[in-house]
mmCIF file of C-alpha atoms in Angstrom:
data_model
loop_
_atom_site.group_PDB
_atom_site.id
_atom_site.type_symbol
_atom_site.label_atom_id
_atom_site.label_comp_id
_atom_site.label_asym_id
_atom_site.label_seq_id
_atom_site.Cartn_x
_atom_site.Cartn_y
_atom_site.Cartn_z
ATOM 1 C CA LYS P 1 22.869 73.935 -46.562
ATOM 2 C CA GLU P 2 23.041 71.160 -44.286
ATOM 3 C CA LEU P 3 19.035 70.464 -44.853
ATOM 4 C CA SER P 4 19.561 71.349 -48.846
ATOM 5 C CA LEU P 5 22.548 68.559 -48.314
ATOM 6 C CA CYS P 6 20.390 65.865 -46.470
ATOM 7 C CA THR P 7 17.465 66.382 -48.835
ATOM 8 C CA LEU P 8 19.617 65.844 -51.930
ATOM 9 C CA MET P 9 20.978 63.031 -50.560
ATOM 10 C CA LYS P 10 18.077 61.053 -50.049
ATOM 11 C CA PHE P 11 17.081 62.312 -54.159
ATOM 12 C CA VAL P 12 20.495 60.479 -54.427
ATOM 13 C CA GLU P 13 19.033 57.484 -52.559
ATOM 14 C CA LEU P 14 15.433 57.164 -54.250
ATOM 15 C CA GLU P 15 16.877 58.129 -57.914
ATOM 16 C CA ALA P 16 19.150 55.044 -57.016
ATOM 17 C CA ARG P 17 16.388 52.460 -55.990
ATOM 18 C CA TYR P 18 13.640 54.133 -58.920
ATOM 19 C CA PRO P 19 15.570 55.157 -62.192
ATOM 20 C CA LEU P 20 14.511 58.329 -63.907
ATOM 21 C CA ILE P 21 15.882 57.011 -66.767
ATOM 22 C CA LYS P 22 14.276 53.312 -67.959
ATOM 23 C CA VAL P 23 16.727 50.521 -67.340
ATOM 24 C CA GLU P 24 17.592 48.997 -70.987
ATOM 25 C CA TRP P 25 19.198 45.346 -69.986
ATOM 26 C CA LYS P 26 19.109 43.662 -66.637
ATOM 27 C CA GLY P 27 22.863 44.115 -64.639
ATOM 28 C CA THR P 28 23.154 47.928 -65.717
ATOM 29 C CA LEU P 29 24.587 49.943 -62.526
ATOM 30 C CA THR P 30 21.450 52.875 -61.937
ATOM 31 C CA PHE P 31 23.330 54.862 -59.240
ATOM 32 C CA PRO P 32 22.856 58.445 -59.869
ATOM 33 C CA ARG P 33 26.278 59.423 -60.456
ATOM 34 C CA GLU P 34 25.813 62.955 -61.417
ATOM 35 C CA LEU P 35 23.828 63.947 -58.984
ATOM 36 C CA LEU P 36 26.282 63.439 -56.706
ATOM 37 C CA LYS P 37 28.552 64.926 -58.659
ATOM 38 C CA VAL P 38 26.750 68.050 -58.377
ATOM 39 C CA VAL P 39 26.478 67.341 -54.239
ATOM 40 C CA VAL P 40 30.199 67.221 -54.748
ATOM 41 C CA ASP P 41 31.233 70.326 -56.393
ATOM 42 C CA GLY P 42 28.405 72.175 -53.963
ATOM 43 C CA LEU P 43 30.588 70.573 -51.098
ATOM 44 C CA LEU P 44 34.271 72.098 -52.553
ATOM 45 C CA PRO P 45 33.356 76.241 -52.838
ATOM 46 C CA LEU P 46 36.707 78.131 -54.681
ATOM 47 C CA THR P 47 36.272 81.165 -51.966
ATOM 48 C CA GLU P 48 34.762 80.015 -48.615
ATOM 49 C CA ASP P 49 36.146 77.348 -46.299
ATOM 50 C CA ALA P 50 33.133 74.157 -46.636
ATOM 51 C CA SER P 51 34.618 72.066 -43.686
ATOM 52 C CA LEU P 52 31.441 72.217 -40.969
ATOM 53 C CA LEU P 53 29.446 70.862 -44.043
ATOM 54 C CA ILE P 54 31.824 68.724 -45.462
ATOM 55 C CA SER P 55 31.881 66.911 -41.361
ATOM 56 C CA ARG P 56 27.911 66.758 -41.746
ATOM 57 C CA PHE P 57 28.311 64.877 -44.896
ATOM 58 C CA GLN P 58 30.852 62.795 -43.402
ATOM 59 C CA GLU P 59 28.037 60.421 -42.889
ATOM 60 C CA TYR P 60 27.246 59.012 -45.939
ATOM 61 C CA MET P 61 30.894 58.576 -46.747
ATOM 62 C CA GLU P 62 30.150 55.623 -44.651
ATOM 63 C CA TYR P 63 28.358 53.954 -47.626
ATOM 64 C CA ASP P 64 30.821 52.014 -49.491
ATOM 65 C CA ASP P 65 29.141 52.668 -53.150
ATOM 66 C CA VAL P 66 28.182 56.239 -52.231
ATOM 67 C CA ARG P 67 32.422 56.513 -50.857
ATOM 68 C CA TYR P 68 33.569 55.086 -54.765
ATOM 69 C CA PHE P 69 32.051 57.303 -56.553
ATOM 70 C CA VAL P 70 32.637 60.509 -54.261
ATOM 71 C CA MET P 71 36.459 60.111 -55.207
ATOM 72 C CA LYS P 72 35.592 59.585 -58.543
ATOM 73 C CA ALA P 73 33.477 62.936 -58.332
ATOM 74 C CA VAL P 74 36.520 64.609 -56.438
ATOM 75 C CA THR P 75 39.142 63.546 -59.138
ATOM 76 C CA GLU P 76 37.138 64.869 -61.619
ATOM 77 C CA SER P 77 36.894 68.255 -60.054
ATOM 78 C CA ILE P 78 40.236 68.845 -59.055
ATOM 79 C CA GLY P 79 41.343 68.441 -62.799
ATOM 80 C CA GLN P 80 38.525 70.329 -63.790
ATOM 81 C CA VAL P 81 39.429 73.429 -61.474
ATOM 82 C CA MET P 82 43.239 72.772 -61.071
ATOM 83 C CA GLN P 83 43.853 72.970 -64.757
ATOM 84 C CA LYS P 84 42.751 76.560 -64.905
ATOM 85 C CA THR P 85 44.955 78.494 -62.113
ATOM 86 C CA LYS P 86 48.238 77.695 -63.798
ATOM 87 C CA GLU P 87 50.029 76.316 -61.272
ATOM 88 C CA ARG P 88 48.630 78.467 -58.848
ATOM 89 C CA PRO P 89 47.612 77.389 -55.487
ATOM 90 C CA LEU P 90 43.880 77.321 -54.390
ATOM 91 C CA PRO P 91 43.557 77.616 -50.862
ATOM 92 C CA PHE P 92 40.004 77.352 -50.153
ATOM 93 C CA TYR P 93 39.563 75.094 -52.566
ATOM 94 C CA GLN P 94 42.370 72.370 -51.700
ATOM 95 C CA GLN P 95 41.860 72.967 -47.973
ATOM 96 C CA ASN P 96 37.806 72.218 -48.876
ATOM 97 C CA VAL P 97 38.911 68.800 -51.040
ATOM 98 C CA PHE P 98 41.311 67.727 -48.184
ATOM 99 C CA SER P 99 38.740 68.274 -45.683
ATOM 100 C CA LEU P 100 36.803 65.362 -47.835
ATOM 101 C CA ILE P 101 39.378 63.541 -48.560
ATOM 102 C CA SER P 102 41.443 63.027 -45.430
ATOM 103 C CA PRO P 103 38.664 61.286 -42.774
ATOM 104 C CA ILE P 104 38.252 58.768 -45.741
ATOM 105 C CA ASN P 105 38.076 55.384 -43.807
ATOM 106 C CA MET P 106 39.439 52.824 -46.490
ATOM 107 C CA PRO P 107 38.182 48.808 -45.721
ATOM 108 C CA ASN P 108 40.947 46.559 -45.039
ATOM 109 C CA LYS P 109 39.534 43.592 -46.872
ATOM 110 C CA GLU P 110 36.496 42.853 -49.202
ATOM 111 C CA CYS P 111 34.265 41.094 -46.403
ATOM 112 C CA ASP P 112 34.169 44.472 -45.090
ATOM 113 C CA MET P 113 32.701 46.031 -47.658
ATOM 114 C CA VAL P 114 29.172 45.719 -46.669
ATOM 115 C CA LYS P 115 27.389 48.761 -45.838
ATOM 116 C CA PHE P 116 26.019 50.269 -49.345
ATOM 117 C CA MET P 117 22.788 52.874 -49.621
ATOM 118 C CA VAL P 118 21.887 50.864 -52.546
ATOM 119 C CA LYS P 119 21.604 47.271 -52.864
ATOM 120 C CA GLN P 120 21.409 45.761 -56.500
ATOM 121 C CA ASP P 121 20.514 42.539 -57.539
ATOM 122 C CA ASN P 122 23.997 42.120 -59.515
ATOM 123 C CA TRP P 123 26.030 44.018 -56.745
ATOM 124 C CA GLU P 124 29.079 41.272 -57.330
ATOM 125 C CA GLU P 125 29.690 41.861 -60.100
ATOM 126 C CA LEU P 126 30.472 45.247 -60.269
ATOM 127 C CA LYS P 127 33.144 47.258 -59.876
ATOM 128 C CA VAL P 128 31.735 49.176 -56.380
ATOM 129 C CA SER P 129 32.005 45.618 -54.862
ATOM 130 C CA LYS P 130 35.470 44.735 -56.047
ATOM 131 C CA LEU P 131 37.998 46.739 -52.929
ATOM 132 C CA GLN P 132 40.844 46.459 -55.884
ATOM 133 C CA ALA P 133 38.562 49.305 -57.891
ATOM 134 C CA HIS P 134 38.387 50.869 -54.129
ATOM 135 C CA LYS P 135 42.130 51.385 -54.375
ATOM 136 C CA GLN P 136 42.342 51.943 -57.635
ATOM 137 C CA ALA P 137 39.888 55.149 -57.450
ATOM 138 C CA PHE P 138 41.398 56.127 -53.795
ATOM 139 C CA GLN P 139 45.063 56.502 -55.243
ATOM 140 C CA LYS P 140 44.050 57.756 -58.447
ATOM 141 C CA MET P 141 42.453 60.870 -56.349
ATOM 142 C CA TRP P 142 45.369 61.814 -54.365
ATOM 143 C CA LEU P 143 47.908 61.425 -56.845
ATOM 144 C CA THR P 144 45.295 63.817 -58.828
ATOM 145 C CA PHE P 145 45.442 66.224 -55.933
ATOM 146 C CA LEU P 146 48.904 66.365 -54.478
ATOM 147 C CA LYS P 147 50.182 66.600 -57.857
ATOM 148 C CA HIS P 148 49.015 70.548 -57.942
ATOM 149 C CA LYS P 149 51.360 72.784 -56.385
ATOM 150 C CA LEU P 150 49.540 72.931 -52.103
ATOM 151 C CA PRO P 151 49.767 75.176 -49.831
ATOM 152 C CA THR P 152 52.781 75.516 -46.728
ATOM 153 C CA GLY P 153 50.143 74.100 -44.345
ATOM 154 C CA LEU P 154 48.454 71.638 -46.214
ATOM 155 C CA TYR P 155 51.980 70.022 -46.845
ATOM 156 C CA LYS P 156 51.775 69.858 -43.330
ATOM 157 C CA LYS P 157 48.465 68.347 -43.455
ATOM 158 C CA VAL P 158 48.820 65.844 -45.389
ATOM 159 C CA LEU P 159 52.461 64.755 -44.570
ATOM 160 C CA VAL P 160 51.317 63.628 -40.876
ATOM 161 C CA ILE P 161 48.702 61.606 -42.549
ATOM 162 C CA LEU P 162 50.639 60.616 -45.492
ATOM 163 C CA HIS P 163 52.109 57.023 -43.334
ATOM 164 C CA ASP P 164 48.618 56.003 -41.576
ATOM 165 C CA SER P 165 45.970 56.813 -43.882
ATOM 166 C CA ILE P 166 46.958 57.023 -47.421
ATOM 167 C CA LEU P 167 50.239 54.953 -47.930
ATOM 168 C CA PRO P 168 48.790 52.000 -46.874
ATOM 169 C CA TYR P 169 45.674 51.737 -49.116
ATOM 170 C CA MET P 170 47.047 52.610 -52.651
ATOM 171 C CA ASN P 171 47.512 49.690 -55.338
ATOM 172 C CA GLU P 172 51.134 50.883 -56.143
ATOM 173 C CA PRO P 173 52.818 53.387 -53.080
ATOM 174 C CA THR P 174 55.745 53.995 -55.134
ATOM 175 C CA LEU P 175 54.391 56.342 -57.271
ATOM 176 C CA MET P 176 54.440 58.891 -54.141
ATOM 177 C CA ILE P 177 58.122 58.831 -54.718
ATOM 178 C CA ASP P 178 57.807 62.141 -56.105
ATOM 179 C CA PHE P 179 55.351 64.080 -54.185
ATOM 180 C CA LEU P 180 57.916 62.907 -50.958
ATOM 181 C CA THR P 181 61.349 63.699 -52.378
ATOM 182 C CA VAL P 182 60.184 67.330 -53.502
ATOM 183 C CA ALA P 183 58.664 67.703 -49.969
ATOM 184 C CA TYR P 184 61.809 66.047 -48.651
ATOM 185 C CA GLY P 185 63.522 68.715 -50.093
ATOM 186 C CA ILE P 186 61.637 71.552 -49.595
ATOM 187 C CA GLY P 187 63.562 72.066 -45.998
ATOM 188 C CA GLY P 188 62.479 73.028 -42.288
ATOM 189 C CA ALA P 189 59.159 71.190 -40.653
ATOM 190 C CA ILE P 190 58.107 69.640 -44.357
ATOM 191 C CA SER P 191 61.182 67.729 -44.727
ATOM 192 C CA LEU P 192 60.958 66.303 -40.979
ATOM 193 C CA LEU P 193 57.343 64.918 -41.514
ATOM 194 C CA ALA P 194 58.444 63.940 -45.449
ATOM 195 C CA LEU P 195 60.603 61.351 -43.130
ATOM 196 C CA ASN P 196 58.305 58.962 -42.365
ATOM 197 C CA GLY P 197 56.991 58.456 -45.690
ATOM 198 C CA LEU P 198 59.801 57.756 -47.120
ATOM 199 C CA PHE P 199 60.994 55.591 -44.602
ATOM 200 C CA ILE P 200 58.138 53.126 -45.524
ATOM 201 C CA LEU P 201 58.941 53.236 -49.261
ATOM 202 C CA ILE P 202 62.878 52.307 -48.435
ATOM 203 C CA HIS P 203 61.679 49.880 -45.648
ATOM 204 C CA GLN P 204 59.234 48.040 -47.242
ATOM 205 C CA HIS P 205 59.330 48.715 -51.065
ATOM 206 C CA ASN P 206 63.157 49.374 -51.676
ATOM 207 C CA LEU P 207 62.967 52.617 -52.270
ATOM 208 C CA GLU P 208 66.822 53.717 -53.078
ATOM 209 C CA TYR P 209 67.061 57.113 -52.245
ATOM 210 C CA PRO P 210 71.302 58.397 -53.333
ATOM 211 C CA ALA P 211 72.784 61.112 -50.791
ATOM 212 C CA PHE P 212 69.768 59.811 -48.345
ATOM 213 C CA TYR P 213 72.018 60.447 -45.194
ATOM 214 C CA LYS P 214 73.575 63.571 -46.688
ATOM 215 C CA LYS P 215 69.969 64.995 -46.928
ATOM 216 C CA LEU P 216 69.683 63.452 -43.203
ATOM 217 C CA TYR P 217 72.521 65.211 -41.933
ATOM 218 C CA SER P 218 71.239 68.768 -43.655
ATOM 219 C CA LEU P 219 67.998 68.642 -41.240
ATOM 220 C CA LEU P 220 69.894 69.146 -38.250
ATOM 221 C CA ASP P 221 69.537 72.347 -37.372
ATOM 222 C CA PRO P 222 68.550 74.395 -33.845
ATOM 223 C CA SER P 223 65.269 74.232 -34.759
ATOM 224 C CA ILE P 224 65.231 70.470 -34.714
ATOM 225 C CA TYR P 225 64.978 70.387 -30.620
ATOM 226 C CA HIS P 226 62.086 73.336 -30.571
ATOM 227 C CA VAL P 227 60.015 71.986 -33.425
ATOM 228 C CA LYS P 228 56.178 70.550 -32.526
ATOM 229 C CA TYR P 229 56.960 66.857 -34.335
ATOM 230 C CA ARG P 230 60.651 66.626 -32.246
ATOM 231 C CA ALA P 231 59.539 62.776 -31.187
ATOM 232 C CA ARG P 232 59.003 61.385 -34.236
ATOM 233 C CA PHE P 233 61.435 63.061 -35.918
ATOM 234 C CA PHE P 234 64.237 61.281 -33.616
ATOM 235 C CA HIS P 235 62.516 58.205 -33.397
ATOM 236 C CA LEU P 236 63.293 57.727 -37.634
ATOM 237 C CA LEU P 237 66.356 59.477 -37.073
ATOM 238 C CA ASP P 238 66.849 56.249 -34.880
ATOM 239 C CA LEU P 239 65.789 53.977 -36.729
ATOM 240 C CA PHE P 240 67.806 55.386 -39.740
ATOM 241 C CA LEU P 241 71.055 55.027 -37.642
ATOM 242 C CA SER P 242 70.853 51.880 -36.278
ATOM 243 C CA SER P 243 72.398 49.605 -38.933
ATOM 244 C CA SER P 244 75.940 48.553 -37.563
ATOM 245 C CA HIS P 245 77.359 48.615 -41.530
ATOM 246 C CA LEU P 246 77.181 52.443 -41.195
ATOM 247 C CA PRO P 247 80.317 54.014 -41.487
ATOM 248 C CA ALA P 248 82.410 55.282 -38.712
ATOM 249 C CA TYR P 249 82.773 58.730 -40.463
ATOM 250 C CA LEU P 250 78.841 58.899 -40.771
ATOM 251 C CA VAL P 251 78.112 58.481 -37.118
ATOM 252 C CA ALA P 252 80.595 60.407 -35.869
ATOM 253 C CA ALA P 253 79.564 63.376 -38.160
ATOM 254 C CA PHE P 254 76.154 62.779 -36.494
ATOM 255 C CA ILE P 255 77.048 62.638 -32.853
ATOM 256 C CA LYS P 256 79.308 66.243 -33.112
ATOM 257 C CA ARG P 257 76.085 67.937 -34.825
ATOM 258 C CA LEU P 258 73.302 66.435 -32.734
ATOM 259 C CA SER P 259 76.276 67.668 -29.463
ATOM 260 C CA ARG P 260 77.206 71.015 -31.174
ATOM 261 C CA LEU P 261 73.272 72.212 -31.301
ATOM 262 C CA ALA P 262 72.735 70.483 -27.693
ATOM 263 C CA LEU P 263 74.598 73.160 -26.647
ATOM 264 C CA THR P 264 71.439 75.776 -27.090
ATOM 265 C CA ALA P 265 68.682 73.389 -26.691
ATOM 266 C CA PRO P 266 66.258 73.418 -24.015
ATOM 267 C CA PRO P 267 66.573 71.034 -20.866
ATOM 268 C CA GLU P 268 63.645 68.481 -22.182
ATOM 269 C CA ALA P 269 65.007 67.363 -25.092
ATOM 270 C CA LEU P 270 69.116 67.354 -23.874
ATOM 271 C CA LEU P 271 67.772 64.820 -21.895
ATOM 272 C CA MET P 272 66.670 62.708 -24.973
ATOM 273 C CA VAL P 273 69.515 63.558 -26.863
ATOM 274 C CA ILE P 274 72.366 62.652 -24.491
ATOM 275 C CA PRO P 275 71.248 59.028 -23.922
ATOM 276 C CA PHE P 276 70.682 58.984 -27.800
ATOM 277 C CA ILE P 277 73.934 59.423 -27.945
ATOM 278 C CA CYS P 278 74.939 57.221 -25.875
ATOM 279 C CA ASN P 279 73.526 54.583 -27.767
ATOM 280 C CA LEU P 280 75.147 55.339 -31.450
ATOM 281 C CA PHE P 281 78.444 55.210 -28.838
ATOM 282 C CA ARG P 282 77.085 51.787 -27.919
ATOM 283 C CA ARG P 283 76.491 50.687 -31.412
ATOM 284 C CA HIS P 284 79.414 52.089 -33.287
ATOM 285 C CA PRO P 285 82.560 51.549 -30.414
ATOM 286 C CA ALA P 286 84.642 53.056 -33.363
ATOM 287 C CA CYS P 287 82.953 56.407 -32.156
ATOM 288 C CA LYS P 288 84.971 56.219 -28.529
ATOM 289 C CA VAL P 289 87.274 57.905 -29.860
ATOM 290 C CA LEU P 290 85.567 60.492 -29.135
ATOM 291 C CA VAL P 291 85.665 60.686 -25.459
ATOM 292 C CA HIS P 292 88.594 58.467 -25.268
ATOM 293 C CA ARG P 293 91.122 60.077 -27.373
ATOM 294 C CA PRO P 294 94.498 58.716 -26.611
ATOM 295 C CA SER P 295 96.611 62.555 -27.053
ATOM 296 C CA GLY P 296 93.393 64.080 -24.700
ATOM 297 C CA PRO P 297 91.327 66.864 -25.996
ATOM 298 C CA GLU P 298 93.598 69.564 -24.351
ATOM 299 C CA ASP P 299 96.145 68.822 -26.994
ATOM 300 C CA MET P 300 93.799 70.415 -29.422
ATOM 301 C CA SER P 301 94.242 74.014 -29.515
ATOM 302 C CA GLU P 302 91.354 74.337 -31.549
ATOM 303 C CA ASP P 303 88.266 72.202 -32.861
ATOM 304 C CA PRO P 304 89.170 70.714 -36.387
ATOM 305 C CA TYR P 305 85.145 69.550 -36.934
ATOM 306 C CA ILE P 306 83.590 71.767 -39.137
ATOM 307 C CA MET P 307 80.159 72.577 -38.394
ATOM 308 C CA GLU P 308 79.121 74.243 -41.852
ATOM 309 C CA GLU P 309 80.478 71.118 -44.469
ATOM 310 C CA GLU P 310 77.126 69.449 -45.917
ATOM 311 C CA GLU P 311 79.141 66.698 -46.723
ATOM 312 C CA PRO P 312 79.555 64.348 -43.601
ATOM 313 C CA SER P 313 82.915 62.365 -44.967
ATOM 314 C CA GLU P 314 84.275 66.304 -45.393
ATOM 315 C CA SER P 315 83.439 67.542 -41.869
ATOM 316 C CA ARG P 316 86.486 65.718 -39.874
ATOM 317 C CA ALA P 317 84.350 64.777 -36.794
ATOM 318 C CA LEU P 318 86.429 61.806 -35.837
ATOM 319 C CA GLU P 319 89.612 64.443 -35.356
ATOM 320 C CA SER P 320 87.697 65.965 -33.087
ATOM 321 C CA SER P 321 86.813 65.651 -28.915
ATOM 322 C CA LEU P 322 82.900 65.524 -27.431
ATOM 323 C CA TRP P 323 84.432 68.948 -25.653
ATOM 324 C CA GLU P 324 80.281 69.957 -25.835
ATOM 325 C CA MET P 325 78.860 67.553 -23.369
ATOM 326 C CA GLN P 326 81.808 68.259 -20.606
ATOM 327 C CA SER P 327 80.298 71.914 -20.884
ATOM 328 C CA LEU P 328 76.888 69.936 -20.346
ATOM 329 C CA GLN P 329 78.586 68.343 -17.430
ATOM 330 C CA ASN P 330 78.325 72.179 -15.701
ATOM 331 C CA HIS P 331 74.726 72.562 -17.117
ATOM 332 C CA TYR P 332 72.507 74.880 -14.914
ATOM 333 C CA HIS P 333 69.848 72.079 -14.490
ATOM 334 C CA PRO P 334 71.098 68.621 -12.604
ATOM 335 C CA GLU P 335 69.431 66.268 -14.165
ATOM 336 C CA VAL P 336 71.304 67.055 -17.418
ATOM 337 C CA ALA P 337 74.911 67.691 -15.564
ATOM 338 C CA LYS P 338 73.885 63.995 -14.106
ATOM 339 C CA ALA P 339 73.023 62.543 -17.532
ATOM 340 C CA ALA P 340 75.913 64.239 -19.566
ATOM 341 C CA ALA P 341 78.562 63.167 -16.989
ATOM 342 C CA VAL P 342 77.440 59.096 -17.517
ATOM 343 C CA LEU P 343 80.211 59.686 -20.815
ATOM 344 C CA ASN P 344 83.047 60.012 -17.810
ATOM 345 C CA GLN P 345 82.277 55.990 -17.244
ATOM 346 C CA SER P 346 82.825 53.034 -19.538
ATOM 347 C CA LEU P 347 79.331 52.266 -21.047
ATOM 348 C CA SER P 348 76.989 49.537 -20.599
ATOM 349 C CA GLU P 349 76.382 47.587 -23.300
ATOM 350 C CA MET P 350 72.670 47.142 -23.051
ATOM 351 C CA GLU P 351 71.148 50.488 -25.132
ATOM 352 C CA ASP P 352 69.253 53.159 -22.904
ATOM 353 C CA ASP P 353 65.301 53.469 -23.958
ATOM 354 C CA ILE P 354 64.822 56.774 -24.882
ATOM 355 C CA SER P 355 60.875 55.746 -26.579
ATOM 356 C CA GLY P 356 59.828 57.937 -22.975
ATOM 357 C CA LEU P 357 61.606 60.647 -23.194
ATOM 358 C CA LEU P 358 60.950 61.574 -26.995
ATOM 359 C CA GLU P 359 57.771 63.338 -25.687
ATOM 360 C CA LEU P 360 59.009 65.240 -22.781
ATOM 361 C CA SER P 361 58.174 68.625 -22.132
ATOM 362 C CA ALA P 362 59.286 71.505 -19.910
ATOM 363 C CA TYR P 363 56.144 71.312 -17.988
ATOM 364 C CA GLU P 364 56.947 67.510 -17.091
ATOM 365 C CA LEU P 365 60.043 68.610 -16.221
ATOM 366 C CA PHE P 366 59.186 71.277 -13.949
ATOM 367 C CA ASP P 367 56.559 69.432 -12.606
ATOM 368 C CA LYS P 368 58.696 66.438 -11.159
ATOM 369 C CA GLU P 369 61.538 68.775 -9.942
ATOM 370 C CA VAL P 370 58.349 70.499 -7.448
ATOM 371 C CA LYS P 371 57.492 66.891 -6.661
ATOM 372 C CA LYS P 372 60.679 66.124 -5.428
ATOM 373 C CA LYS P 373 60.981 65.336 -1.824
ATOM 374 C CA ALA P 374 63.730 67.290 -0.056
ATOM 375 C CA VAL P 375 66.181 65.484 2.107
ATOM 376 C CA ASP P 376 67.607 67.055 4.928
ATOM 377 C CA VAL P 377 71.102 68.041 4.164
ATOM 378 C CA PRO P 378 73.374 68.761 6.685
ATOM 379 C CA LEU P 379 75.047 72.034 7.287
ATOM 380 C CA GLU P 380 77.709 74.059 8.649
ATOM 381 C CA PHE P 381 76.883 77.714 9.682
ATOM 382 C CA GLU P 382 77.108 80.502 12.570
ATOM 383 C CA GLN P 383 73.691 80.988 13.896
ATOM 384 C CA VAL P 384 72.907 85.346 12.901
ATOM 385 C CA ARG P 385 72.742 87.273 16.235
ATOM 386 C CA GLY P 386 70.961 90.679 15.417
ATOM 387 C CA LEU P 387 70.402 92.321 12.709
ATOM 388 C CA PHE P 388 73.936 92.593 11.347
ATOM 389 C CA GLY P 389 75.459 89.053 12.660
ATOM 390 C CA LYS P 390 78.713 89.071 14.545
ATOM 391 C CA LYS P 391 80.602 92.135 16.464
ATOM 392 C CA ASN P 392 83.179 92.508 13.641
ATOM 393 C CA ASP P 393 81.011 91.884 11.059
ATOM 394 C CA ILE P 394 81.737 94.500 7.873
ATOM 395 C CA PHE P 395 78.378 95.641 7.918
ATOM 396 C CA ALA P 396 78.422 96.172 11.998
ATOM 397 C CA GLU P 397 81.421 98.338 10.886
ATOM 398 C CA HIS P 398 80.351 100.455 8.772
ATOM 399 C CA PHE P 399 76.455 100.510 9.713
ATOM 400 C CA ALA P 400 74.619 101.107 13.136
ATOM 401 C CA LEU P 401 71.342 101.186 14.002
ATOM 402 C CA ASP P 402 69.728 104.630 15.686
#
């Protein structure tokens, strides 16, 4: 297959230089699009994984003209194949398409477009040499691919690369709003990953998303401390909660929910989330009532906070107290207990830098503990004499050695 692929691509190059049909007028583009379309269709079978063959083809995608016509051919192929499935996903085909289009390395500036498989006399006048046309083809290809229902695993793969490899090269990134809002509504890890793309659209393209914080609040469930996308999620959560204009009830609801979920979190997640909560108190002093309630938490017979409430404003978080942090002060891991005890003193104005803690793993935590140098601690003890200790020891009273 690889040999056939390389031979076919040699045919593409030769046919472009020596067209099989007579050129009727000067300036006609002689790139063999039909032959390239056959090659692309061969790379995208419906019932088998062609990722190895596609990885061999990637070297040809470095040519600007080949990449341009491949993007056009892929768009055409998706339209023809997916139309027949009646909205049913085709896992092998869609995975093959993703393997082909996800590594596409788009040029940033028109002057970067210098590598062509076929140099033609009137290249400057043609669309193939215009970055705008490449971006248009790239955008149309991705929108065609993403408008069809994807398998769950593929959703995640697309969302992981969306903010880096897709949105920056689109002429109109706002066209991705529908895809991202649907993905954000799916729930679980897919929603966490959709946050990245939504953040770019909200921050750079003035997207208005009603009930955004309500949805963000609903994403806080026990899995957030365990998923592999934890670092990315908390980095974005930190950005979304950085504005000092957010109402106190909203921030208090986030603090309470994070604290409640922290009761079952692993130590490496706790060492990140406790400084995170402390930073929220620094930004929003009105929430400090959760820690320093004038009447004292002991006056409460039960916690008024309603964990099951989906609407942050109805959760009664501001009426509650942060007893969860007091519980964590008795945590079995000494570092966690020490971190939670910070809330007993008045917090410094400077925020804690949590960037180094986002990726903290259980292995690193264990490794750090193992490498700690133990300091000799003076202890008062009675030296043991004999197997059962002292004469009046309870063991000595009931047991004897023959």
